[in-house]
């Protein structure tokens, strides 16, 4: 029997491609489904939220201007690294959700497959959601999709990895950047995903991961004037969801309400798109 002491890990935030502790210095204990201590996680503050939005806005220009094909390549690379760390993810999902090894393996498999599915949509989106509009005149009228900007995502509270992937991947593929508030009680797979993103060619700031209480930091993010959209899929408390939606009205953010299906679907992508229409004379 070894008398070596374990190296206890404090899971940190993921902001701008780096892994800082919360500026407040706060942490909270993360326990397994059976009550065992797993780790300490940083508890994000509103200042951390503002830093995450600033990082996401700074990264938006470069990420949105990449070709859709290149974004698809990068997202597929994330799936490759996810597959390579499946053993760690399976162990974390089992501990967090209290499921069997078979169920945890199935959840990780579904997360990888979901990421691949959305990566494949990156260079096909404009053909499906864009259009050549019929007009009565000597010109073309073309509509093409564009990303909406910075999206704040409340990740599902129960599905620690698969639920997170189902809400994050469709936001990224069209060129949006994201600030994610992970599951409060089950944050470890989310931070592991952040470590994967940081080594998968995803530019710093494209995804920013906060561990903490949505009821505490959510209102500051919902009211932030540099946030363009809000995904409330992971908000279980109806009163909190109502308050966040009211805050989002300050600058007319797009809001995806709780209860929206998270299964692979084009309907998970289109809420975070805007459409640009261009008129072009024929023969010019």
Coordinates of C-alpha atoms in Angstrom, one line a residue:
X1 CA 0.0 0.0 0.0
X2 CA 1.4 3.4 -1.0
X3 CA 1.7 6.2 1.5
X4 CA 2.0 8.8 -1.2
X5 CA -0.3 11.7 -0.9
X6 CA -2.7 12.5 -3.8
X7 CA -2.2 15.8 -5.6
X8 CA -5.5 17.4 -5.1
X9 CA -6.6 19.5 -8.0
X10 CA -8.4 22.8 -7.8
X11 CA -10.4 23.1 -11.0
X12 CA -10.1 26.7 -12.4
X13 CA -12.1 28.9 -14.7
X14 CA -11.3 29.0 -18.4
X15 CA -11.2 32.6 -19.7
X16 CA -9.4 33.9 -22.8
X17 CA -7.5 30.7 -23.3
X18 CA -6.1 30.7 -19.8
X19 CA -7.0 29.0 -16.5
X20 CA -7.3 31.7 -13.8
X21 CA -8.6 31.3 -10.3
X22 CA -11.7 33.4 -9.5
X23 CA -10.7 37.0 -8.8
X24 CA -12.7 36.7 -5.6
X25 CA -10.5 33.8 -4.4
X26 CA -13.6 31.7 -3.7
X27 CA -13.9 28.0 -4.2
X28 CA -16.5 25.3 -3.4
X29 CA -16.4 21.6 -2.8
X30 CA -17.5 19.3 -5.6
X31 CA -18.7 15.9 -4.5
X32 CA -19.6 12.7 -6.2
X33 CA -23.2 11.4 -6.5
X34 CA -22.5 9.4 -3.3
X35 CA -21.2 12.3 -1.4
X36 CA -17.5 11.6 -1.8
X37 CA -15.2 14.6 -2.1
X38 CA -13.9 15.0 -5.6
X39 CA -12.3 18.4 -5.9
X40 CA -12.5 22.1 -5.3
X41 CA -13.8 24.3 -8.1
X42 CA -13.4 28.0 -8.5
X43 CA -16.6 29.9 -7.8
X44 CA -16.9 32.6 -10.4
X45 CA -17.9 36.2 -9.5
X46 CA -19.5 38.9 -11.6
X47 CA -16.0 40.3 -12.3
X48 CA -15.0 36.9 -13.8
X49 CA -18.2 37.1 -15.9
X50 CA -17.2 40.5 -17.3
X51 CA -13.7 39.2 -18.0
X52 CA -15.2 36.3 -19.9
X53 CA -17.5 38.5 -22.0
X54 CA -14.6 40.8 -22.9
X55 CA -12.5 37.8 -23.9
X56 CA -15.4 36.4 -26.0
X57 CA -15.9 39.8 -27.7
X58 CA -12.2 40.1 -28.5
X59 CA -12.2 36.6 -30.1
X60 CA -15.4 37.1 -32.1
X61 CA -13.8 39.0 -35.0
X62 CA -11.2 36.4 -35.7
X63 CA -13.4 33.4 -35.2
X64 CA -16.3 34.7 -37.2
X65 CA -14.0 35.6 -40.1
X66 CA -12.5 32.1 -40.5
X67 CA -13.9 30.1 -43.3
X68 CA -16.7 27.7 -42.4
X69 CA -14.5 24.9 -43.6
X70 CA -11.7 25.9 -41.2
X71 CA -14.1 26.2 -38.3
X72 CA -15.4 22.7 -39.1
X73 CA -11.8 21.4 -39.1
X74 CA -11.1 22.9 -35.7
X75 CA -14.3 21.5 -34.2
X76 CA -13.5 18.1 -35.6
X77 CA -10.1 18.3 -33.9
X78 CA -12.0 18.8 -30.6
X79 CA -13.9 15.6 -31.2
X80 CA -10.6 13.8 -31.9
X81 CA -9.1 15.0 -28.5
X82 CA -12.4 14.2 -26.8
X83 CA -12.0 10.6 -28.0
X84 CA -8.4 10.5 -26.8
X85 CA -9.4 11.5 -23.3
X86 CA -12.5 9.3 -23.0
X87 CA -11.3 7.3 -20.1
X88 CA -11.0 10.4 -17.9
X89 CA -14.3 11.7 -19.1
X90 CA -16.0 8.4 -18.4
X91 CA -14.7 8.4 -14.9
X92 CA -15.8 11.9 -14.3
X93 CA -19.3 11.4 -15.7
X94 CA -19.7 8.2 -13.6
X95 CA -18.7 10.1 -10.4
X96 CA -20.8 13.1 -11.2
X97 CA -24.0 11.5 -12.4
X98 CA -23.9 8.2 -10.4
X99 CA -24.4 6.1 -13.6
X100 CA -23.0 2.7 -14.5
X101 CA -19.8 2.4 -16.5
X102 CA -21.9 1.3 -19.6
X103 CA -24.1 4.4 -19.3
X104 CA -21.1 6.7 -18.8
X105 CA -19.4 5.2 -21.9
X106 CA -22.6 5.7 -23.9
X107 CA -22.8 9.4 -22.7
X108 CA -19.2 10.1 -23.7
X109 CA -19.8 8.4 -27.1
X110 CA -22.9 10.5 -27.7
X111 CA -20.9 13.6 -26.8
X112 CA -18.2 12.9 -29.3
X113 CA -20.7 12.0 -32.0
X114 CA -22.7 15.1 -31.4
X115 CA -19.5 17.2 -31.7
X116 CA -18.7 15.5 -35.0
X117 CA -22.3 16.0 -36.3
X118 CA -22.2 19.8 -35.7
X119 CA -18.6 20.1 -37.0
X120 CA -19.9 18.7 -40.3
X121 CA -22.6 21.4 -40.5
X122 CA -20.0 24.2 -40.5
X123 CA -19.5 24.4 -44.3
X124 CA -23.0 23.4 -45.2
X125 CA -25.0 26.0 -43.2
X126 CA -25.1 28.8 -45.8
X127 CA -26.4 26.4 -48.5
X128 CA -29.3 25.3 -46.2
X129 CA -30.2 28.5 -44.4
X130 CA -29.2 31.0 -47.1
X131 CA -31.2 31.7 -50.2
X132 CA -31.4 33.3 -53.6
X133 CA -34.6 35.3 -53.3
X134 CA -37.0 35.7 -56.2
X135 CA -37.3 39.4 -57.2
X136 CA -38.9 41.3 -60.1
X137 CA -36.0 43.3 -61.5
X138 CA -32.6 43.0 -63.2
X139 CA -30.6 42.1 -60.1
X140 CA -29.9 39.2 -57.7
X141 CA -31.2 39.2 -54.1
X142 CA -29.1 36.9 -51.9
X143 CA -29.6 36.1 -48.2
X144 CA -26.7 34.6 -46.2
X145 CA -26.4 33.6 -42.5
X146 CA -24.0 35.4 -40.1
X147 CA -23.2 34.7 -36.5
X148 CA -25.0 36.9 -33.9
X149 CA -22.0 37.5 -31.6
X150 CA -21.4 36.6 -28.0
X151 CA -23.7 34.0 -26.6
X152 CA -24.1 33.3 -22.8
X153 CA -25.0 29.6 -22.2
X154 CA -26.5 28.1 -19.1
X155 CA -25.4 24.5 -19.4
X156 CA -27.8 21.7 -18.3
X157 CA -27.4 20.9 -14.6
X158 CA -27.9 17.1 -14.8
X159 CA -26.1 16.0 -17.9
X160 CA -22.6 17.1 -17.1
X161 CA -20.9 16.4 -20.5
X162 CA -23.4 15.4 -23.2
X163 CA -25.8 18.2 -22.2
X164 CA -23.0 20.7 -22.3
X165 CA -21.8 19.6 -25.8
X166 CA -25.4 19.7 -27.1
X167 CA -25.7 23.4 -26.3
X168 CA -22.2 24.5 -27.0
X169 CA -21.3 23.0 -30.3
X170 CA -24.2 24.5 -32.3
X171 CA -23.3 28.0 -31.0
X172 CA -19.7 27.7 -32.2
X173 CA -20.0 26.3 -35.6
X174 CA -21.5 29.4 -37.2
X175 CA -18.8 31.7 -35.8
X176 CA -20.3 32.8 -32.5
X177 CA -18.2 32.9 -29.3
X178 CA -19.5 31.7 -25.9
X179 CA -19.5 32.3 -22.2
X180 CA -20.7 29.1 -20.5
X181 CA -21.9 28.7 -17.0
X182 CA -21.4 25.0 -16.2
X183 CA -23.4 22.7 -14.1
X184 CA -23.0 23.9 -10.5
X185 CA -22.9 20.4 -8.8
X186 CA -21.3 18.6 -11.7
X187 CA -18.6 20.9 -13.2
X188 CA -15.6 18.6 -13.6
X189 CA -16.4 17.3 -17.1
X190 CA -16.9 20.9 -18.2
X191 CA -13.5 22.0 -17.0
X192 CA -12.0 18.9 -18.6
X193 CA -13.7 19.9 -21.9
X194 CA -12.1 23.4 -21.4
X195 CA -8.7 21.7 -21.2
X196 CA -9.5 19.8 -24.4
X197 CA -10.5 23.0 -26.1
X198 CA -7.3 24.8 -25.1
X199 CA -5.2 22.1 -26.9
X200 CA -7.5 21.6 -30.0
X201 CA -6.6 24.7 -32.1
X202 CA -9.7 26.6 -30.7
X203 CA -8.5 30.3 -30.4
X204 CA -8.4 31.7 -26.9
X205 CA -11.6 33.4 -25.9
X206 CA -13.9 31.6 -28.3
X207 CA -15.1 29.5 -25.4
X208 CA -15.0 30.8 -21.8
X209 CA -16.1 28.4 -19.0
X210 CA -17.3 29.6 -15.6
X211 CA -18.0 27.3 -12.7
X212 CA -20.5 28.9 -10.2
X213 CA -24.1 29.6 -9.4
X214 CA -26.3 30.8 -12.3
X215 CA -28.5 32.6 -9.9
X216 CA -25.6 34.7 -8.7
X217 CA -23.7 35.6 -11.9
X218 CA -26.5 35.0 -14.4
X219 CA -28.2 38.4 -13.9
X220 CA -24.9 40.3 -14.6
X221 CA -24.3 38.4 -17.8
X222 CA -28.0 38.7 -18.9
X223 CA -27.9 42.5 -18.5
X224 CA -24.4 42.9 -20.1
X225 CA -24.7 45.2 -23.1
X226 CA -21.9 43.3 -25.0
X227 CA -23.8 40.0 -24.9
X228 CA -26.0 39.3 -28.0
X229 CA -27.9 36.2 -27.0
X230 CA -28.8 34.0 -24.0
X231 CA -29.4 30.3 -23.9
X232 CA -31.3 29.4 -20.8
X233 CA -31.6 25.7 -21.5
X234 CA -29.9 24.7 -18.3
X235 CA -31.9 26.9 -15.9
X236 CA -34.1 24.7 -13.8
X237 CA -35.6 27.4 -11.6
X238 CA -38.6 29.1 -13.3
X239 CA -38.2 32.3 -11.3
X240 CA -34.5 32.6 -12.1
X241 CA -35.2 32.0 -15.8
X242 CA -37.9 34.7 -15.8
X243 CA -35.6 37.2 -14.1
X244 CA -32.8 36.5 -16.6
X245 CA -35.1 36.8 -19.6
X246 CA -36.3 40.2 -18.2
X247 CA -32.6 41.4 -17.8
X248 CA -31.9 40.3 -21.4
X249 CA -34.5 42.7 -22.7
X250 CA -32.2 45.6 -21.9
X251 CA -30.6 45.4 -25.3
X252 CA -33.1 43.0 -27.0
X253 CA -30.9 39.9 -26.7
X254 CA -32.1 36.7 -28.4
X255 CA -33.2 34.3 -25.7
X256 CA -33.6 30.5 -26.0
X257 CA -35.9 29.5 -23.2
X258 CA -35.6 26.6 -20.8
X259 CA -37.1 23.3 -22.1
X260 CA -35.8 23.8 -25.6
X261 CA -34.9 20.3 -26.9
X262 CA -31.1 19.7 -27.0
X263 CA -31.0 16.8 -29.5
X264 CA -28.9 17.2 -32.7
X265 CA -31.0 19.6 -34.8
X266 CA -30.7 22.5 -37.1
X267 CA -33.1 24.2 -34.7
X268 CA -30.3 24.4 -32.2
X269 CA -28.2 26.4 -34.7
X270 CA -30.6 28.9 -36.2
X271 CA -31.5 30.9 -33.0
X272 CA -27.9 32.2 -33.0
X273 CA -27.8 33.3 -36.7
X274 CA -28.6 36.6 -38.3
X275 CA -29.3 36.9 -42.0
X276 CA -27.7 39.5 -44.4
X277 CA -29.4 40.3 -47.6
X278 CA -27.4 41.6 -50.6
X279 CA -28.7 43.2 -53.8
X280 CA -26.5 42.8 -56.8
X281 CA -27.2 44.0 -60.4
X282 CA -27.1 41.4 -63.1
X283 CA -24.1 41.7 -65.5
X284 CA -22.1 43.9 -63.1

